[in-house]
Coordinates of C-alpha atoms in Angstrom, one line a residue:
M1 CA 0.0 0.0 0.0
S2 CA 1.2 3.5 -0.6
G3 CA 1.1 6.9 1.0
L4 CA -1.1 7.7 3.9
A5 CA -4.2 5.8 5.0
Q6 CA -5.2 3.3 2.4
P7 CA -8.7 1.6 2.8
T8 CA -8.0 -2.1 2.7
G9 CA -9.7 -5.5 2.2
R10 CA -9.9 -8.4 4.6
T11 CA -9.2 -12.1 4.6
A12 CA -11.9 -14.8 5.3
R13 CA -11.2 -17.9 7.3
R14 CA -10.4 -20.0 4.2
P15 CA -7.1 -19.1 2.4
L16 CA -7.8 -16.1 0.2
I17 CA -5.7 -13.9 -2.0
T18 CA -4.9 -11.0 0.3
T19 CA -2.5 -8.7 -1.6
V20 CA -4.2 -5.5 -2.8
T21 CA -2.8 -3.4 -5.6
T22 CA -2.6 0.4 -5.1
L23 CA -4.8 2.5 -7.4
T24 CA -3.4 5.8 -6.3
S25 CA -0.9 8.4 -7.6
S26 CA 2.6 8.8 -6.4
A27 CA 3.5 9.4 -2.8
L28 CA 4.0 13.1 -3.5
V29 CA 0.4 13.6 -2.6
V30 CA 1.3 12.6 1.0
A31 CA 3.4 15.8 1.4
L32 CA 0.5 18.1 0.6
A33 CA -1.9 18.0 3.6
V34 CA -3.8 15.6 5.6
S35 CA -7.1 16.9 4.2
V36 CA -6.2 15.4 0.8
G37 CA -6.6 11.6 0.4
P38 CA -4.5 9.6 -2.0
L39 CA -7.7 8.1 -3.4
Q40 CA -9.5 10.7 -5.5
Q41 CA -13.2 10.6 -5.1
A42 CA -15.2 10.1 -8.3
S43 CA -18.7 11.3 -8.7
S44 CA -21.1 9.2 -6.8
T45 CA -23.1 8.6 -9.9
D46 CA -20.2 6.9 -11.7
P47 CA -21.7 3.7 -13.1
S48 CA -18.4 1.9 -13.3
L49 CA -17.4 2.3 -9.6
A50 CA -14.0 3.2 -10.9
V51 CA -11.3 5.0 -9.0
V52 CA -10.6 8.4 -10.5
P53 CA -6.8 8.8 -11.3
V54 CA -5.0 11.5 -9.3
A55 CA -2.4 13.6 -10.9
A56 CA 0.9 13.7 -8.9
A57 CA 1.0 17.1 -7.1
Q58 CA 4.0 19.2 -6.4
A59 CA 5.6 18.2 -3.0
T60 CA 6.5 21.9 -2.6
G61 CA 3.0 23.3 -2.5
Y62 CA -0.6 22.4 -1.6
A63 CA -3.8 23.0 -3.4
R64 CA -7.0 21.1 -3.8
V65 CA -10.3 21.3 -5.7
T66 CA -13.4 20.7 -3.6
E67 CA -15.0 17.5 -4.6
P68 CA -18.2 18.2 -6.5
T69 CA -21.2 17.1 -4.6
A70 CA -23.2 16.6 -7.8
S71 CA -22.6 16.2 -11.5
F72 CA -23.0 19.1 -14.0
F73 CA -25.7 19.4 -16.6
P74 CA -24.1 19.8 -20.1
N75 CA -23.2 23.4 -21.0
Q76 CA -24.9 24.8 -17.9
A77 CA -23.0 27.2 -15.6
G78 CA -21.6 25.8 -12.4
T79 CA -19.2 26.7 -9.7
I80 CA -15.8 25.1 -8.7
T81 CA -14.2 25.9 -5.4
G82 CA -11.2 24.9 -3.4
V83 CA -8.3 26.0 -1.2
I84 CA -4.6 26.6 -1.6
G85 CA -2.1 26.3 1.2
S86 CA -1.1 30.0 1.0
P87 CA -3.4 32.4 2.8
K88 CA -2.5 35.2 0.5
V89 CA -4.2 36.8 -2.5
R90 CA -2.7 35.3 -5.6
P91 CA -3.7 34.4 -9.1
I92 CA -4.9 30.8 -9.7
D93 CA -5.8 29.1 -12.9
L94 CA -8.5 26.4 -13.5
Q95 CA -7.0 24.0 -16.1
V96 CA -8.8 21.3 -18.1
L97 CA -7.1 18.2 -19.5
T98 CA -7.4 18.5 -23.2
R99 CA -5.8 16.0 -25.6
G100 CA -3.2 15.1 -23.0
K101 CA -2.3 18.7 -22.1
W102 CA -3.4 21.0 -19.3
V103 CA -5.2 24.1 -20.8
T104 CA -6.1 27.1 -18.7
R105 CA -9.8 27.9 -19.0
H106 CA -10.4 30.3 -16.2
T107 CA -8.3 32.6 -13.9
T108 CA -9.3 34.1 -10.6
K109 CA -7.6 35.2 -7.4
T110 CA -7.6 33.5 -4.0
T111 CA -8.9 35.2 -0.9
T112 CA -6.8 36.0 2.2
K113 CA -8.0 32.7 3.6
G114 CA -6.6 30.8 0.7
T115 CA -9.9 29.9 -0.8
F116 CA -10.9 30.4 -4.4
T117 CA -14.1 30.3 -6.5
F118 CA -14.5 29.9 -10.3
K119 CA -18.0 31.0 -11.3
N120 CA -19.9 30.4 -14.5
V121 CA -17.9 27.3 -15.4
K122 CA -19.4 25.2 -18.2
F123 CA -18.5 21.8 -19.6
A124 CA -20.0 20.0 -22.6
S125 CA -18.9 16.6 -21.4
T126 CA -17.1 15.0 -18.4
A127 CA -13.8 16.7 -17.8
T128 CA -10.7 16.4 -15.7
V129 CA -9.6 19.6 -14.0
R130 CA -7.0 20.9 -11.7
V131 CA -5.8 24.2 -10.4
E132 CA -2.4 25.7 -10.7
S133 CA -0.8 28.8 -9.1
K134 CA 2.7 29.7 -10.1
A135 CA 5.3 30.5 -7.4
V136 CA 4.9 34.1 -6.2
D137 CA 7.4 36.2 -4.1
F138 CA 5.6 37.9 -1.3
I139 CA 6.6 40.7 1.1
G140 CA 4.1 40.3 3.9
N141 CA 0.8 39.4 2.3
T142 CA 1.6 41.3 -0.9
P143 CA 3.2 39.9 -4.0
V144 CA 6.6 41.5 -4.8
A145 CA 5.3 42.6 -8.2
E146 CA 2.5 44.5 -6.5
V147 CA 4.9 46.0 -3.9
K148 CA 7.1 47.3 -6.8
K149 CA 4.0 48.6 -8.5
S150 CA 2.8 50.3 -5.3
L151 CA 6.3 51.8 -4.9
T152 CA 6.3 53.2 -8.4
K153 CA 2.8 54.6 -7.9
A154 CA 3.8 56.1 -4.5
E155 CA 6.9 57.6 -5.9
R156 CA 5.0 59.1 -8.8
N157 CA 2.3 60.4 -6.5
F158 CA 4.9 62.0 -4.2
N159 CA 6.8 63.6 -7.1
A160 CA 3.5 65.0 -8.4
A161 CA 2.5 66.3 -5.0
Q162 CA 6.0 67.9 -4.6
A163 CA 5.6 69.5 -8.0
K164 CA 2.3 71.0 -7.0
V165 CA 3.9 72.3 -3.8
D166 CA 6.7 73.9 -5.8
A167 CA 4.3 75.5 -8.1
A168 CA 2.2 76.7 -5.2
K169 CA 5.3 78.2 -3.6
K170 CA 5.9 80.2 -6.8
R171 CA 2.3 81.4 -6.8
T172 CA 2.6 82.3 -3.1
Q173 CA 5.8 84.3 -3.8
A174 CA 4.1 86.1 -6.6
A175 CA 1.2 87.0 -4.3
R176 CA 3.7 88.3 -1.7
D177 CA 5.4 90.4 -4.3
A178 CA 2.1 91.8 -5.4
L179 CA 1.2 92.7 -1.8
K180 CA 4.5 94.6 -1.4
K181 CA 3.7 96.5 -4.6
A182 CA 0.2 97.3 -3.4
R183 CA 1.5 98.6 -0.1
K184 CA 3.9 100.9 -1.9
S185 CA 0.9 102.3 -3.8
G186 CA -0.8 103.2 -0.6
K187 CA -4.2 102.3 -2.0
K188 CA -6.3 100.4 0.6
S189 CA -8.4 98.5 -1.9
K190 CA -5.3 97.1 -3.7
I191 CA -3.7 96.2 -0.3
K192 CA -6.9 94.5 0.8
D193 CA -7.2 92.5 -2.5
A194 CA -3.5 91.6 -2.5
T195 CA -3.6 90.5 1.2
A196 CA -6.6 88.2 0.5
K197 CA -4.8 86.8 -2.6
R198 CA -1.7 86.1 -0.6
D199 CA -3.7 84.4 2.2
Q200 CA -5.4 82.3 -0.3
R201 CA -2.1 81.2 -1.9
L202 CA -0.7 80.4 1.6
A203 CA -3.7 78.3 2.5
T204 CA -3.4 76.4 -0.8
Q205 CA 0.3 75.9 -0.3
K206 CA -0.3 74.6 3.2
S207 CA -3.0 72.2 2.0
L208 CA -0.8 70.9 -0.8
G209 CA 2.0 70.6 1.7
K210 CA -0.1 68.3 3.8
K211 CA -0.9 66.2 0.8
R212 CA 2.7 66.1 -0.2
D213 CA 3.7 65.0 3.3
A214 CA 1.1 62.3 3.3
A215 CA 2.3 61.1 -0.2
R216 CA 5.9 61.2 1.1
K217 CA 4.9 59.0 4.1
V218 CA 3.3 56.5 1.7
F219 CA 6.3 56.6 -0.5
L220 CA 8.7 56.0 2.4
Q221 CA 6.6 53.2 3.7
A222 CA 6.5 51.6 0.2
R223 CA 10.2 52.0 -0.2
G224 CA 10.9 50.5 3.2
K225 CA 8.6 47.6 2.4
S226 CA 10.3 47.0 -1.0
R227 CA 13.6 46.6 0.8
I228 CA 12.3 43.7 3.0
K229 CA 13.6 40.3 1.9
P230 CA 10.7 38.5 0.1
V231 CA 9.3 35.1 0.9
T232 CA 8.3 32.8 -1.9
A233 CA 4.8 31.2 -1.9
K234 CA 5.6 27.9 -3.5
W235 CA 4.2 26.8 -6.9
S236 CA 1.1 24.8 -6.2
I237 CA -0.8 22.3 -8.3
S238 CA -3.7 20.3 -7.1
P239 CA -4.6 16.7 -7.6
A240 CA -6.8 16.2 -10.6
V241 CA -10.6 15.9 -10.1
D242 CA -13.1 14.5 -12.5
I243 CA -16.2 16.7 -13.2
L244 CA -19.0 14.4 -14.2
V245 CA -21.2 15.9 -16.8
E246 CA -24.3 14.0 -17.6
K247 CA -27.8 14.3 -18.9
Q248 CA -30.7 13.9 -16.5
R249 CA -31.2 10.4 -15.3
M250 CA -33.9 9.0 -13.0
T251 CA -33.9 5.7 -11.1
I252 CA -36.6 4.1 -9.0
G253 CA -36.5 1.1 -6.7
A254 CA -39.1 -0.8 -4.7
I255 CA -37.2 -1.9 -1.6
P256 CA -37.8 -3.5 1.8
P257 CA -37.7 -1.3 5.0
L258 CA -34.1 -0.2 4.8
A259 CA -34.4 3.2 6.5
Q260 CA -34.0 3.6 10.2
A261 CA -31.6 6.4 11.1
S262 CA -31.6 7.5 14.7
R263 CA -29.1 8.1 17.5
T264 CA -30.3 5.2 19.6
P265 CA -30.7 1.4 19.1
A266 CA -34.1 0.3 17.9
A267 CA -36.0 -2.9 17.1
A268 CA -35.7 -3.9 13.5
P269 CA -38.6 -2.5 11.4
D270 CA -41.6 -4.6 10.3
P271 CA -40.2 -6.7 7.4
T272 CA -43.5 -6.5 5.5
G273 CA -43.1 -2.8 5.0
A274 CA -42.2 -1.3 1.7
L275 CA -40.4 1.8 0.5
V276 CA -39.9 3.5 -2.9
N277 CA -36.6 5.2 -3.5
V278 CA -36.3 7.7 -6.3
R279 CA -33.1 9.4 -7.3
V280 CA -32.7 12.1 -9.9
V281 CA -29.2 13.1 -11.2
P282 CA -27.6 15.5 -11.7
A283 CA -28.5 16.0 -8.0
R284 CA -30.2 19.2 -7.1
A285 CA -31.9 19.8 -3.7
G286 CA -35.5 21.0 -4.0
R287 CA -36.8 19.3 -7.2
T288 CA -40.4 18.1 -6.8
V289 CA -41.0 14.4 -7.2
T290 CA -44.6 13.0 -7.2
L291 CA -45.3 9.3 -6.5
Q292 CA -48.0 8.0 -8.7
T293 CA -50.1 4.8 -8.1
Y294 CA -51.8 2.8 -10.8
T295 CA -55.4 2.6 -9.7
N296 CA -58.5 1.5 -11.7
G297 CA -56.7 1.7 -15.0
A298 CA -55.1 5.1 -14.5
W299 CA -52.1 6.7 -12.9
V300 CA -53.1 8.7 -9.8
N301 CA -51.0 11.4 -8.2
G302 CA -50.0 10.6 -4.6
P303 CA -47.5 12.2 -2.1
R304 CA -45.0 14.8 -3.2
Q305 CA -41.5 15.3 -1.9
S306 CA -38.5 17.5 -2.7
T307 CA -35.2 15.9 -3.5
D308 CA -32.4 16.2 -1.0
S309 CA -28.9 17.4 -1.9
T310 CA -28.1 13.9 -3.2
G311 CA -31.1 13.8 -5.5
N312 CA -33.0 11.3 -3.4
V313 CA -36.6 11.0 -2.2
L314 CA -38.0 8.1 -0.1
F315 CA -41.7 7.3 -0.1
P316 CA -43.2 4.9 2.5
T317 CA -45.8 2.7 0.9
T318 CA -47.4 -0.7 1.1
A319 CA -46.8 -4.0 -0.7
G320 CA -48.7 -5.0 -3.8
L321 CA -48.9 -1.6 -5.5
R322 CA -47.7 -0.4 -8.9
H323 CA -45.8 2.9 -8.6
R324 CA -44.0 5.3 -10.8
A325 CA -42.5 8.8 -10.1
V326 CA -42.7 12.1 -11.9
V327 CA -40.1 14.8 -11.4
S328 CA -41.0 18.4 -12.3
A329 CA -38.9 20.6 -14.6
G330 CA -36.6 23.0 -12.9
M331 CA -33.0 23.7 -11.7
G332 CA -31.7 23.0 -15.2
G333 CA -33.6 19.7 -15.4
T334 CA -36.6 18.6 -17.5
A335 CA -39.8 16.9 -16.4
E336 CA -39.5 13.2 -16.6
T337 CA -41.5 10.1 -15.7
S338 CA -39.7 7.0 -14.3
T339 CA -40.2 3.4 -15.2
E340 CA -42.7 1.6 -13.0
V341 CA -42.1 -0.7 -10.1
T342 CA -44.3 -3.0 -8.0
T343 CA -43.8 -3.2 -4.3
K344 CA -43.9 -6.5 -2.5
V345 CA -43.0 -8.2 0.7
H346 CA -39.4 -9.4 0.5
P347 CA -39.1 -12.5 2.7
V348 CA -36.3 -12.4 5.3
L349 CA -33.6 -15.0 4.6
F350 CA -31.3 -14.2 7.5
E351 CA -31.8 -12.1 10.6
D352 CA -30.0 -11.3 13.8
E353 CA -30.9 -8.6 16.4
F354 CA -28.1 -9.8 18.8
D355 CA -30.4 -10.7 21.7
G356 CA -28.8 -12.4 24.6
T357 CA -25.3 -12.1 25.9
S358 CA -23.2 -14.0 23.3
L359 CA -22.9 -14.4 19.6
D360 CA -25.4 -16.8 18.0
D361 CA -23.1 -19.6 16.9
A362 CA -25.8 -21.0 14.6
K363 CA -25.4 -17.9 12.5
W364 CA -21.9 -16.5 13.1
S365 CA -18.3 -17.6 13.8
F366 CA -15.4 -15.6 15.1
Q367 CA -12.6 -15.6 12.7
H368 CA -9.4 -16.7 14.4
R369 CA -6.6 -15.5 12.2
P370 CA -2.9 -15.5 13.4
L371 CA -0.4 -12.8 12.8
G372 CA 0.6 -12.4 9.2
N373 CA 3.0 -10.2 7.3
G374 CA 0.5 -8.3 5.2
L375 CA -1.7 -5.3 5.9
R376 CA -2.5 -6.4 9.4
G377 CA 0.8 -8.0 10.3
C378 CA 0.5 -6.5 13.9
A379 CA -2.9 -8.0 14.6
I380 CA -4.7 -11.2 15.2
T381 CA -8.5 -11.7 15.0
D382 CA -10.5 -13.4 17.7
G383 CA -13.6 -12.7 19.9
S384 CA -11.8 -11.1 22.8
S385 CA -12.5 -7.5 21.8
S386 CA -16.2 -7.9 21.2
K387 CA -19.3 -8.5 23.2
V388 CA -23.1 -8.9 22.8
S389 CA -25.3 -7.0 25.3
G390 CA -28.6 -5.2 25.3
G391 CA -29.3 -6.2 21.7
I392 CA -26.1 -4.8 20.4
L393 CA -22.9 -6.4 19.0
S394 CA -20.0 -4.2 20.0
M395 CA -16.9 -4.7 17.9
G396 CA -13.7 -3.3 19.2
V397 CA -9.9 -3.7 19.1
S398 CA -7.4 -4.0 21.9
K399 CA -3.8 -4.5 22.6
D400 CA -2.7 -8.1 22.8
P401 CA -2.0 -8.7 26.6
R402 CA 0.3 -11.6 25.8
R403 CA 2.6 -9.3 23.8
T404 CA 2.5 -6.0 25.7
H405 CA 6.3 -6.0 26.1
E406 CA 6.9 -6.7 22.4
T407 CA 7.1 -4.3 19.5
C408 CA 5.7 -4.9 16.1
W409 CA 7.8 -3.0 13.6
H410 CA 6.0 -1.5 10.5
T411 CA 7.9 -0.1 7.5
T412 CA 6.2 2.9 5.8
P413 CA 6.3 3.4 2.1
K414 CA 9.1 5.9 2.8
G415 CA 11.2 3.1 4.4
E416 CA 10.7 4.5 7.9
K417 CA 10.5 2.0 10.8
V418 CA 7.5 2.6 13.1
A419 CA 7.0 0.9 16.4
L420 CA 3.4 -0.5 16.8
P421 CA 1.7 -2.5 19.5
Y422 CA 0.5 -6.0 18.8
M423 CA -3.3 -6.0 18.5
R424 CA -6.5 -8.1 18.7
N425 CA -9.2 -7.3 16.1
T426 CA -12.8 -8.4 15.8
Q427 CA -14.2 -10.2 12.7
I428 CA -17.2 -12.4 12.5
D429 CA -18.7 -14.1 9.5
S430 CA -21.5 -16.5 8.4
Q431 CA -19.2 -18.7 6.3
D432 CA -20.5 -22.3 6.2
K433 CA -23.6 -21.2 8.1
F434 CA -25.4 -18.8 5.7
S435 CA -24.8 -17.6 2.2
F436 CA -27.1 -15.9 -0.4
K437 CA -27.1 -15.1 -4.1
Y438 CA -28.9 -11.9 -5.0
G439 CA -31.2 -9.9 -2.7
F440 CA -30.8 -7.1 -0.2
A441 CA -28.2 -7.3 2.5
A442 CA -28.5 -4.7 5.3
A443 CA -26.9 -3.9 8.7
R444 CA -27.8 -1.2 11.1
I445 CA -24.6 0.1 12.5
Q446 CA -23.2 3.0 14.6
A447 CA -19.7 3.4 13.4
H448 CA -16.7 4.0 15.7
S449 CA -15.2 7.5 16.0
A450 CA -11.5 6.8 16.6
Q451 CA -9.0 7.0 13.7
G452 CA -6.7 4.1 13.5
M453 CA -9.3 1.3 12.9
H454 CA -12.0 0.7 10.3
S455 CA -15.4 -1.0 10.9
S456 CA -16.9 -2.8 8.0
F457 CA -20.0 -4.7 6.7
W458 CA -19.1 -6.9 3.8
S459 CA -19.6 -10.1 1.8
H460 CA -17.3 -12.7 0.3
P461 CA -17.8 -15.8 -1.9
N462 CA -17.7 -19.2 -0.2
Q463 CA -14.4 -19.9 -1.8
A464 CA -11.3 -18.0 -2.5
L465 CA -11.4 -15.4 -5.3
T466 CA -10.9 -17.0 -8.7
P467 CA -8.5 -15.2 -11.0
G468 CA -10.4 -13.9 -14.0
R469 CA -13.7 -15.2 -12.8
N470 CA -15.6 -12.4 -11.1
D471 CA -18.8 -14.3 -11.8
L472 CA -17.6 -16.9 -9.2
G473 CA -17.5 -14.2 -6.5
V474 CA -15.9 -11.0 -5.4
E475 CA -15.4 -9.3 -2.1
I476 CA -18.1 -6.6 -1.7
D477 CA -17.5 -4.0 1.0
V478 CA -20.9 -2.5 1.6
M479 CA -19.5 -0.1 4.1
E480 CA -16.2 0.8 5.6
Y481 CA -15.6 3.7 8.0
F482 CA -12.2 5.0 8.9
G483 CA -13.0 7.3 11.8
D484 CA -14.3 10.8 12.3
D485 CA -10.9 12.5 11.8
F486 CA -9.9 10.5 8.7
H487 CA -8.9 12.8 5.9
Q488 CA -11.6 11.4 3.6
K489 CA -15.1 12.0 5.0
G490 CA -17.9 9.6 4.4
I491 CA -18.5 5.9 3.8
G492 CA -16.2 3.7 1.8
T493 CA -17.6 1.2 -0.7
Y494 CA -15.4 -1.2 -2.6
T495 CA -15.2 -4.4 -4.6
H496 CA -12.1 -6.7 -4.7
S497 CA -11.6 -8.9 -7.7
A498 CA -8.8 -11.2 -8.8
P499 CA -7.4 -10.7 -12.4
L500 CA -5.9 -13.6 -14.4
K501 CA -2.4 -12.3 -13.4
G502 CA -1.2 -10.1 -10.6
D503 CA -2.6 -8.9 -7.3
V504 CA -6.2 -8.5 -6.2
I505 CA -7.6 -5.3 -7.6
K506 CA -9.5 -3.0 -5.2
T507 CA -12.1 -0.8 -6.9
G508 CA -14.0 1.9 -5.1
Q509 CA -13.5 4.8 -2.8
V510 CA -14.7 6.8 0.2
Y511 CA -17.8 8.5 -1.2
G512 CA -18.0 12.1 0.1
V513 CA -21.6 12.4 -1.0
T514 CA -22.6 10.1 1.8
Q515 CA -21.9 12.9 4.3
Q516 CA -25.0 14.5 2.9
L517 CA -27.1 11.5 4.1
L518 CA -26.4 12.1 7.7
L519 CA -29.2 13.1 10.1
P520 CA -29.6 16.9 10.7
G521 CA -27.2 17.8 13.5
S522 CA -24.9 14.8 12.9
T523 CA -21.4 15.4 11.5
S524 CA -20.2 11.8 11.3
Y525 CA -21.6 8.2 11.2
S526 CA -20.3 7.6 14.8
Q527 CA -23.1 9.9 16.0
Q528 CA -26.0 7.8 14.7
Y529 CA -27.2 4.4 13.7
S530 CA -27.8 4.0 10.0
V531 CA -28.9 1.1 7.8
Y532 CA -26.2 0.3 5.2
S533 CA -27.6 -1.8 2.4
M534 CA -26.6 -3.5 -0.9
E535 CA -29.2 -4.5 -3.4
W536 CA -27.6 -7.2 -5.5
T537 CA -29.2 -8.3 -8.8
P538 CA -27.9 -10.2 -11.8
K539 CA -27.4 -6.9 -13.5
E540 CA -26.0 -4.5 -10.9
Y541 CA -25.3 -3.4 -7.3
V542 CA -27.2 -0.6 -5.7
F543 CA -25.7 0.8 -2.5
R544 CA -27.9 2.8 -0.1
I545 CA -27.8 4.4 3.3
D546 CA -31.1 4.5 5.1
G547 CA -32.9 3.7 1.9
R548 CA -31.3 6.5 -0.2
E549 CA -29.1 5.5 -3.1
Y550 CA -25.5 6.9 -3.4
L551 CA -24.0 4.4 -5.8
R552 CA -25.1 2.1 -8.7
S553 CA -22.5 -0.1 -10.3
T554 CA -22.2 -2.9 -12.9
T555 CA -18.5 -3.5 -12.2
N556 CA -17.2 -6.8 -10.7
L557 CA -20.6 -8.5 -10.6
S558 CA -20.7 -11.7 -8.6
H559 CA -23.1 -14.5 -9.6
A560 CA -22.1 -16.9 -6.8
P561 CA -23.3 -17.5 -3.3
Q562 CA -21.6 -15.2 -0.7
F563 CA -21.5 -15.1 3.1
L564 CA -21.8 -12.1 5.4
A565 CA -19.0 -10.5 7.5
L566 CA -18.7 -7.8 10.1
S567 CA -15.4 -6.5 11.4
N568 CA -13.4 -3.8 13.1
L569 CA -9.8 -4.0 12.1
T570 CA -6.5 -2.2 12.5
S571 CA -4.3 -2.2 9.5
N572 CA -0.7 -1.3 10.0
W573 CA -1.0 2.0 8.0
E574 CA -3.8 3.3 10.3
L575 CA -2.7 1.8 13.6
M576 CA -0.1 4.5 13.8
D577 CA -2.9 7.0 14.4
L578 CA -4.9 5.0 17.0
K579 CA -5.2 6.7 20.3
N580 CA -8.6 5.6 21.7
Y581 CA -8.2 1.8 22.1
G582 CA -11.6 1.5 23.8
D583 CA -13.7 2.7 20.9
T584 CA -16.2 0.3 19.3
A585 CA -18.5 0.0 16.4
K586 CA -22.0 -1.1 17.4
V587 CA -24.2 -3.4 15.3
D588 CA -28.0 -3.2 16.0
W589 CA -29.3 -5.8 13.6
V590 CA -28.5 -7.6 10.3
R591 CA -30.9 -8.8 7.7
V592 CA -30.9 -10.4 4.3
F593 CA -34.0 -10.1 2.2
K594 CA -35.0 -12.2 -0.8
P595 CA -35.0 -10.3 -4.1

């Protein structure tokens, strides 16, 4: 594995292929900032579940483009934002990869906080973008070029002000000479007029003198500033980001009760319930969706809802009804009617609400895996760090008490030796006890909060992965969570497949869009219980959180029976960040529904 934290796969009790290839850019990304992950997030609507390639960024500077929360409509204006590691106002370019070259399309300036915004950006088709800001010499918060420009302007203004004072002095002297002449004439009227003229000239000279003094002060300040040794704000180039541009697309699904977000445990919902999930992309919050029911030979309008920021709406309904959905035109989209679905009761094939005080060994087994030399070479798996109580399975990690005086040495990608403790991890699975082929797999989980471990709900074929035969089974990670402070926010979803040659290929990412599916007031999935589900059909996977779709994929489809697994693991790369050894992930219930 490369770089910083790398989400990883797991090993089942039977011998499996465990090496995972790295689908990331060079380790230069590591030097940028902890808020940038080495795996670039693709749009959540990407039908291929592919990892977006990341351009190698300059190790000397830091910049990033904010991940788009939704795709763009073709040729409709949008906004691209981001941040640069220099809190100074400086030019920055938005570049688009065009025929293998980076072409500047827009230029703006950063704010004093280092943020930037490109407005009215349009794309005809999906594009790869990055931002670039050339190295700039600064004196204080001002570019040297602007300091020199300011100095030139200040000098010019001072010289002009001095010239005006010199001219005013001449006019004042002339007024004085005229007053002397008037006095010699002895005429009071001439003396009065000449005195007034002199006083006027003196007042003007005094006023211009004040302005000259102010200009001189500005000039001296500018000259003093120009003599300060400048500091260089390093050249910065961001990792590349894919901007997904797509025409409107609408999906609808009739699903079992897979929505139960709350901050406390709860009894599993009535399995005979039914929901209709509709999603419209490109996602725009506030589009009106009407659920229609086919009644007495006609489609009848029913409840209406507004799409959330992910483009989802969720309608409670009952089994045995024909439904379709209609989205109204607006926000760049057109009116559209979905295909129809029929709700039904999906029989429960597997269920566990973790009643009692121990794991149900008719359904689950603890995986007992010894130390290895791979991703978790410092950890074993057994049942010692988990417990069942109050209807909850708590999955934790702990230091191995038998090896507290020993050190597990981990070598980083940079070749550095890091001392780590030996650990005990939790992993249970239903291998040899329950497997399924197609249907809905769901688990209600409150994720852990600590960084340094990752809790997971996943599935694996009953045998080892077969090279070149994804149809015989792939590892499917329905959810992985890497802690509240992990640099990639959201839920990870992955598949692991074995090519004919080489290492197992891990496809997927942490989907930032899932942050938008949190309950109001929640900032992480450690603050609530949510239902993580996978709908698996012969044609695709659909991944949802609390019934709302965030990913639909046809990549790495399995057509073989697979068992369930739950785990909380410490891979070597993340164990370095673990501080709270007592944190746990809590599983409320698990269900598998028939298609």
